[in-house]
Amino acid sequence: MEKVYLNGKHVNREDASVSPDDRGFLFADGVYEVVRWYGSFFLGMEEHHRRLIRSLREMEIDWPEVEHFPELCHSLLEVNGLSENQALVYFQITRGAARRTHQYPNPPVAPTSYAFASAFNPDKEARLKGVAISTAPDIRWARCDIKSVSLLGNTMSFQKAREKGMYECIFIRNGVITEASHSNVFFIKGSNLITHPPSNHILSGITRGIILELARKEGIRIIEDAVHAEELLQMDEVFLTSTSSEVTPVISIDGNQLGSGTPGEMTRRLIALTEDKLAAIIATIKNANRIK
Ligand code: PMP
């Protein structure tokens, strides 16, 4: 039976319930994280943990368990027998339940914490063949840097993209590309790797950080600058990054084929570097276990 984490306990999914007065339900007043388990480690756990702390701080939510976040993710995998699999852990913390008023409850109420883990099957075909995406106006709020559960702008835009048969949509705000509905976006022009700088208009993705670090080590020139919507089709390569999809090549935008319509050379190189990094982590863990 699937166990979820709710307010400090593991409970059967069907027994888990929260108050209808929870501010997560009434106002989307909460934050979340998604971490990926590769069968023996969480990739970027420290960075995810740091981002969660930041999101909570920005929202002024005091979750007393925050320092135990990595262990809570681990134990959720264990109780569900997922430790040997590829899995995702979804974790959210809301401000808690209180009579509805816009102002934060004073004194504060206990936050509601909820998490679930599920086995994960990566979309290998998308990564191998590349995906078609569309553009959409960035209708989201101006604090996209907070990983808030308030995702209506993202879900509405993604739904429209899916209805057009698209894998993702990338947002245009003030004439420039910010990010995608649930991923960051990178461009390659000549030998330059370009992506939107960290700002209140994008979520600073953990995968984005990993790719920038790998590229830097390889001596690839990085430009953290916004790409104008008119320049989009002049880009040599485009790819998306996220915890679940790692690096996904883009082969067409709004029905216009990019380059030869197959994943580009630099994108494939960055995918290979990501795989090398994962293999190196696995080798280190195996070695450490052998020494034990
Ligand atoms: N931007 C948005 C809007 C997202 O929802 C996500 C995925 N959570 C990302 C970027 C990618 O972030 P990460 O690499 O940390 O998964």
Tab-separated table of C-alpha atoms and ligand atoms in Angstrom:
chain	number	residue	atom	x	y	z
A	1	MET	CA	0.000	0.000	0.000
A	2	GLU	CA	1.389	3.420	-0.957
A	3	LYS	CA	2.499	5.578	1.953
A	4	VAL	CA	2.649	9.353	1.759
A	5	TYR	CA	4.241	11.774	4.214
A	6	LEU	CA	1.811	14.099	5.961
A	7	ASN	CA	2.758	16.418	8.828
A	8	GLY	CA	5.518	14.223	10.225
A	9	LYS	CA	3.929	10.801	9.655
A	10	HIS	CA	3.785	8.136	6.974
A	11	VAL	CA	0.143	7.344	6.264
A	12	ASN	CA	-1.711	5.327	3.633
A	13	ARG	CA	-2.476	7.552	0.671
A	14	GLU	CA	-6.241	7.027	1.018
A	15	ASP	CA	-6.139	8.020	4.698
A	16	ALA	CA	-4.279	11.291	4.056
A	17	SER	CA	-6.432	14.402	4.390
A	18	VAL	CA	-5.984	18.116	4.988
A	19	SER	CA	-8.356	20.863	6.119
A	20	PRO	CA	-10.444	22.666	3.458
A	21	ASP	CA	-9.270	25.844	5.230
A	22	ASP	CA	-5.655	25.076	4.353
A	23	ARG	CA	-4.158	28.168	2.732
A	24	GLY	CA	-2.617	25.924	0.107
A	25	PHE	CA	-6.180	25.087	-0.994
A	26	LEU	CA	-7.580	28.622	-0.575
A	27	PHE	CA	-4.686	30.748	-1.861
A	28	ALA	CA	-2.012	28.382	-3.317
A	29	ASP	CA	-0.040	29.710	-0.342
A	30	GLY	CA	2.807	27.204	-0.321
A	31	VAL	CA	6.044	26.002	-1.869
A	32	TYR	CA	7.308	22.710	-3.275
A	33	GLU	CA	10.322	20.776	-4.479
A	34	VAL	CA	10.809	17.775	-6.752
A	35	VAL	CA	13.929	15.650	-6.275
A	36	ARG	CA	15.066	12.763	-8.427
A	37	TRP	CA	16.450	9.508	-7.068
A	38	TYR	CA	18.759	7.583	-9.401
A	39	GLY	CA	18.518	4.244	-7.566
A	40	SER	CA	21.337	5.115	-5.137
A	41	PHE	CA	21.484	8.923	-4.834
A	42	PHE	CA	19.502	12.140	-5.210
A	43	LEU	CA	21.025	14.377	-7.852
A	44	GLY	CA	21.645	17.904	-6.530
A	45	MET	CA	20.017	17.259	-3.140
A	46	GLU	CA	21.992	20.056	-1.482
A	47	GLU	CA	20.912	22.538	-4.134
A	48	HIS	CA	17.248	21.432	-3.938
A	49	HIS	CA	17.408	21.731	-0.153
A	50	ARG	CA	18.914	25.218	-0.378
A	51	ARG	CA	16.247	26.304	-2.878
A	52	LEU	CA	13.479	24.993	-0.589
A	53	ILE	CA	14.925	26.962	2.338
A	54	ARG	CA	14.991	30.062	0.134
A	55	SER	CA	11.401	29.593	-1.122
A	56	LEU	CA	10.163	29.169	2.477
A	57	ARG	CA	12.079	32.254	3.570
A	58	GLU	CA	10.727	34.369	0.705
A	59	MET	CA	7.176	33.270	1.630
A	60	GLU	CA	7.825	33.699	5.381
A	61	ILE	CA	6.738	30.123	6.113
A	62	ASP	CA	8.466	28.625	9.123
A	63	TRP	CA	8.598	24.830	8.636
A	64	PRO	CA	10.394	23.385	11.677
A	65	GLU	CA	11.376	20.164	9.830
A	66	VAL	CA	13.211	21.932	7.020
A	67	GLU	CA	16.687	20.796	8.080
A	68	HIS	CA	15.534	17.145	7.840
A	69	PHE	CA	14.339	17.472	4.231
A	70	PRO	CA	16.946	15.063	2.741
A	71	GLU	CA	16.239	12.339	5.350
A	72	LEU	CA	12.479	12.756	4.911
A	73	CYS	CA	12.873	12.185	1.163
A	74	HIS	CA	15.001	9.092	1.816
A	75	SER	CA	12.603	7.559	4.318
A	76	LEU	CA	9.648	8.056	1.969
A	77	LEU	CA	11.457	5.987	-0.673
A	78	GLU	CA	12.268	3.301	1.885
A	79	VAL	CA	8.730	2.874	3.218
A	80	ASN	CA	7.500	2.545	-0.356
A	81	GLY	CA	10.184	0.039	-1.404
A	82	LEU	CA	11.526	2.429	-4.050
A	83	SER	CA	15.169	2.654	-2.902
A	84	GLU	CA	16.476	0.470	-5.730
A	85	ASN	CA	14.443	2.213	-8.450
A	86	GLN	CA	14.508	5.465	-10.324
A	87	ALA	CA	12.019	7.641	-8.470
A	88	LEU	CA	10.758	11.177	-7.940
A	89	VAL	CA	9.837	12.694	-4.594
A	90	TYR	CA	7.332	15.548	-4.588
A	91	PHE	CA	7.342	17.636	-1.389
A	92	GLN	CA	5.123	20.598	-0.569
A	93	ILE	CA	4.712	22.838	2.438
A	94	THR	CA	1.833	25.266	2.801
A	95	ARG	CA	1.234	27.983	5.394
A	96	GLY	CA	-1.375	25.758	7.103
A	97	ALA	CA	-5.086	25.945	7.918
A	98	ALA	CA	-6.727	29.139	9.169
A	99	ARG	CA	-10.014	31.033	8.695
A	100	ARG	CA	-9.874	32.686	5.289
A	101	THR	CA	-8.371	36.134	5.291
A	102	HIS	CA	-5.717	37.548	2.961
A	103	GLN	CA	-3.393	38.415	5.811
A	104	TYR	CA	-1.084	35.661	7.086
A	105	PRO	CA	-2.450	34.103	10.314
A	106	ASN	CA	-1.096	35.838	13.402
A	107	PRO	CA	0.061	34.062	15.484
A	108	PRO	CA	1.233	31.704	12.707
A	109	VAL	CA	-0.435	28.274	12.425
A	110	ALA	CA	1.391	24.961	11.916
A	111	PRO	CA	2.387	24.558	8.251
A	112	THR	CA	1.021	21.562	6.351
A	113	SER	CA	3.720	19.316	4.898
A	114	TYR	CA	2.892	16.653	2.325
A	115	ALA	CA	5.078	14.436	0.163
A	116	PHE	CA	4.779	11.420	-2.074
A	117	ALA	CA	7.245	9.277	-3.996
A	118	SER	CA	6.677	7.508	-7.281
A	119	ALA	CA	8.690	5.218	-9.517
A	120	PHE	CA	10.000	7.141	-12.517
A	121	ASN	CA	10.516	6.117	-16.125
A	122	PRO	CA	12.571	8.689	-18.044
A	123	ASP	CA	11.276	9.657	-21.504
A	124	LYS	CA	14.205	8.262	-23.499
A	125	GLU	CA	12.614	8.888	-26.873
A	126	ALA	CA	12.217	12.638	-26.243
A	127	ARG	CA	15.882	12.918	-25.383
A	128	LEU	CA	17.022	10.839	-28.339
A	129	LYS	CA	14.822	12.330	-31.066
A	130	GLY	CA	14.120	15.801	-29.675
A	131	VAL	CA	10.770	17.480	-29.163
A	132	ALA	CA	8.464	20.066	-30.723
A	133	ILE	CA	7.553	23.065	-28.576
A	134	SER	CA	5.476	26.223	-28.918
A	135	THR	CA	5.785	29.799	-27.672
A	136	ALA	CA	3.260	31.476	-25.381
A	137	PRO	CA	2.923	34.827	-23.635
A	138	ASP	CA	4.339	34.667	-20.101
A	139	ILE	CA	1.120	35.249	-18.171
A	140	ARG	CA	2.673	34.262	-14.828
A	141	TRP	CA	3.293	36.459	-11.785
A	142	ALA	CA	6.529	38.379	-11.168
A	143	ARG	CA	8.038	36.036	-8.532
A	144	CYS	CA	8.815	33.007	-10.696
A	145	ASP	CA	12.054	32.643	-8.680
A	146	ILE	CA	9.995	31.222	-5.790
A	147	LYS	CA	9.063	27.565	-6.282
A	148	SER	CA	5.479	28.264	-5.301
A	149	VAL	CA	2.565	25.839	-5.773
A	150	SER	CA	0.736	28.731	-7.457
A	151	LEU	CA	1.242	27.374	-10.983
A	152	LEU	CA	-1.922	28.390	-12.826
A	153	GLY	CA	-0.069	30.414	-15.471
A	154	ASN	CA	2.151	27.392	-16.059
A	155	THR	CA	-0.649	24.815	-16.186
A	156	MET	CA	-2.967	26.887	-18.417
A	157	SER	CA	-0.152	27.499	-20.908
A	158	PHE	CA	1.068	23.898	-20.807
A	159	GLN	CA	-2.472	22.582	-21.381
A	160	LYS	CA	-2.811	24.773	-24.515
A	161	ALA	CA	0.581	23.535	-25.755
A	162	ARG	CA	-0.427	19.882	-25.182
A	163	GLU	CA	-3.678	20.431	-27.063
A	164	LYS	CA	-1.527	21.503	-30.034
A	165	GLY	CA	0.522	18.291	-29.647
A	166	MET	CA	3.548	20.123	-28.193
A	167	TYR	CA	5.933	18.694	-25.598
A	168	GLU	CA	6.429	22.032	-23.792
A	169	CYS	CA	5.888	25.748	-24.276
A	170	ILE	CA	8.418	28.520	-23.787
A	171	PHE	CA	7.321	31.861	-22.409
A	172	ILE	CA	7.821	35.315	-23.916
A	173	ARG	CA	7.777	38.294	-21.531
A	174	ASN	CA	8.616	41.848	-22.681
A	175	GLY	CA	9.795	40.417	-26.014
A	176	VAL	CA	12.302	37.942	-24.555
A	177	ILE	CA	12.290	34.212	-23.820
A	178	THR	CA	12.237	33.577	-20.069
A	179	GLU	CA	11.853	29.811	-19.517
A	180	ALA	CA	9.366	26.999	-20.189
A	181	SER	CA	6.231	25.933	-18.259
A	182	HIS	CA	8.188	23.425	-16.156
A	183	SER	CA	11.740	23.587	-17.469
A	184	ASN	CA	14.503	26.076	-18.226
A	185	VAL	CA	15.549	26.789	-21.798
A	186	PHE	CA	19.027	27.038	-23.328
A	187	PHE	CA	20.170	28.217	-26.761
A	188	ILE	CA	23.295	27.589	-28.783
A	189	LYS	CA	24.491	30.168	-31.279
A	190	GLY	CA	27.876	29.476	-32.819
A	191	SER	CA	30.020	28.273	-29.937
A	192	ASN	CA	28.021	30.168	-27.271
A	193	LEU	CA	25.665	28.633	-24.758
A	194	ILE	CA	22.950	31.173	-23.913
A	195	THR	CA	20.302	31.131	-21.183
A	196	HIS	CA	18.205	33.698	-19.295
A	197	PRO	CA	20.074	35.043	-16.239
A	198	PRO	CA	18.700	34.292	-12.765
A	199	SER	CA	15.930	36.831	-12.075
A	200	ASN	CA	12.417	37.083	-10.687
A	201	HIS	CA	11.141	35.987	-14.123
A	202	ILE	CA	12.615	32.469	-14.027
A	203	LEU	CA	13.002	29.614	-11.596
A	204	SER	CA	16.686	29.010	-11.085
A	205	GLY	CA	16.580	25.329	-12.049
A	206	ILE	CA	18.901	22.892	-10.322
A	207	THR	CA	19.492	21.140	-13.667
A	208	ARG	CA	20.203	24.554	-15.221
A	209	GLY	CA	22.957	24.989	-12.608
A	210	ILE	CA	24.383	21.517	-13.305
A	211	ILE	CA	24.518	22.151	-17.061
A	212	LEU	CA	26.188	25.540	-16.595
A	213	GLU	CA	28.779	23.953	-14.325
A	214	LEU	CA	29.495	21.141	-16.811
A	215	ALA	CA	29.738	23.628	-19.685
A	216	ARG	CA	32.069	25.885	-17.698
A	217	LYS	CA	34.382	22.948	-16.940
A	218	GLU	CA	34.433	22.097	-20.651
A	219	GLY	CA	35.442	25.652	-21.528
A	220	ILE	CA	32.189	26.320	-23.407
A	221	ARG	CA	31.456	30.066	-23.551
A	222	ILE	CA	28.367	30.883	-21.476
A	223	ILE	CA	26.231	33.958	-21.989
A	224	GLU	CA	23.595	34.517	-19.320
A	225	ASP	CA	21.402	36.885	-21.256
A	226	ALA	CA	17.821	36.961	-22.499
A	227	VAL	CA	17.174	35.875	-26.095
A	228	HIS	CA	14.720	38.039	-28.047
A	229	ALA	CA	11.697	36.267	-29.506
A	230	GLU	CA	12.708	37.437	-33.032
A	231	GLU	CA	16.103	35.762	-32.649
A	232	LEU	CA	14.591	32.428	-31.715
A	233	LEU	CA	14.632	30.768	-35.110
A	234	GLN	CA	18.176	31.960	-35.778
A	235	MET	CA	19.481	29.833	-32.930
A	236	ASP	CA	21.572	26.817	-33.963
A	237	GLU	CA	20.274	24.611	-31.169
A	238	VAL	CA	17.716	24.803	-28.380
A	239	PHE	CA	17.217	22.489	-25.405
A	240	LEU	CA	15.208	22.254	-22.196
A	241	THR	CA	16.425	21.250	-18.736
A	242	SER	CA	14.600	19.951	-15.683
A	243	THR	CA	14.960	17.446	-12.871
A	244	SER	CA	12.729	14.885	-14.588
A	245	SER	CA	13.829	15.402	-18.199
A	246	GLU	CA	17.519	16.335	-17.594
A	247	VAL	CA	18.448	17.694	-21.069
A	248	THR	CA	15.812	17.480	-23.820
A	249	PRO	CA	16.707	18.690	-27.333
A	250	VAL	CA	14.189	20.907	-29.153
A	251	ILE	CA	13.823	20.260	-32.894
A	252	SER	CA	10.973	22.594	-33.793
A	253	ILE	CA	9.322	25.740	-32.444
A	254	ASP	CA	5.756	26.727	-33.411
A	255	GLY	CA	6.008	24.299	-36.323
A	256	ASN	CA	9.299	25.755	-37.657
A	257	GLN	CA	12.050	23.168	-37.884
A	258	LEU	CA	15.323	24.060	-36.189
A	259	GLY	CA	18.450	23.222	-38.185
A	260	SER	CA	18.288	19.711	-39.597
A	261	GLY	CA	15.373	18.759	-37.311
A	262	THR	CA	17.547	16.451	-35.214
A	263	PRO	CA	19.286	17.058	-31.854
A	264	GLY	CA	22.345	19.274	-32.392
A	265	GLU	CA	25.978	18.497	-31.702
A	266	MET	CA	26.464	20.714	-28.643
A	267	THR	CA	23.206	19.463	-27.080
A	268	ARG	CA	24.335	15.852	-27.577
A	269	ARG	CA	27.691	16.739	-26.054
A	270	LEU	CA	26.001	18.182	-22.968
A	271	ILE	CA	23.784	15.076	-22.697
A	272	ALA	CA	26.931	12.903	-22.814
A	273	LEU	CA	28.593	15.050	-20.135
A	274	THR	CA	25.513	14.686	-17.910
A	275	GLU	CA	25.647	10.914	-18.354
A	276	ASP	CA	29.366	10.914	-17.474
A	277	LYS	CA	28.610	12.894	-14.324
A	278	LEU	CA	25.891	10.413	-13.274
A	279	ALA	CA	28.191	7.453	-14.009
A	280	ALA	CA	30.963	9.054	-11.933
A	281	ILE	CA	28.604	9.501	-8.948
A	282	ILE	CA	27.466	5.858	-9.225
A	283	ALA	CA	31.106	4.665	-9.387
A	284	THR	CA	31.988	6.720	-6.280
A	285	ILE	CA	29.055	5.232	-4.345
A	286	LYS	CA	29.985	1.666	-5.423
A	287	ASN	CA	33.574	2.271	-4.363
A	288	ALA	CA	32.544	3.678	-0.998
A	289	ASN	CA	30.292	0.641	-0.386
A	290	ARG	CA	33.158	-1.713	-1.277
A	291	ILE	CA	35.451	0.004	1.252
A	292	LYS	CA	32.754	-0.280	3.966
B	1	PMP	N1	11.293	26.319	-14.475
B	1	PMP	C1	10.093	25.958	-14.007
B	1	PMP	C2	8.952	26.917	-14.126
B	1	PMP	C3	9.915	24.692	-13.419
B	1	PMP	O1	8.711	24.340	-12.924
B	1	PMP	C4	11.012	23.799	-13.365
B	1	PMP	C5	10.844	22.413	-12.800
B	1	PMP	N2	10.527	22.426	-11.469
B	1	PMP	C6	12.248	24.219	-13.867
B	1	PMP	C7	12.354	25.490	-14.415
B	1	PMP	C8	13.454	23.321	-13.815
B	1	PMP	O2	13.939	23.251	-12.502
B	1	PMP	P1	14.764	22.000	-11.986
B	1	PMP	O3	15.910	21.802	-12.910
B	1	PMP	O4	15.183	22.390	-10.624
B	1	PMP	O5	13.829	20.820	-11.994
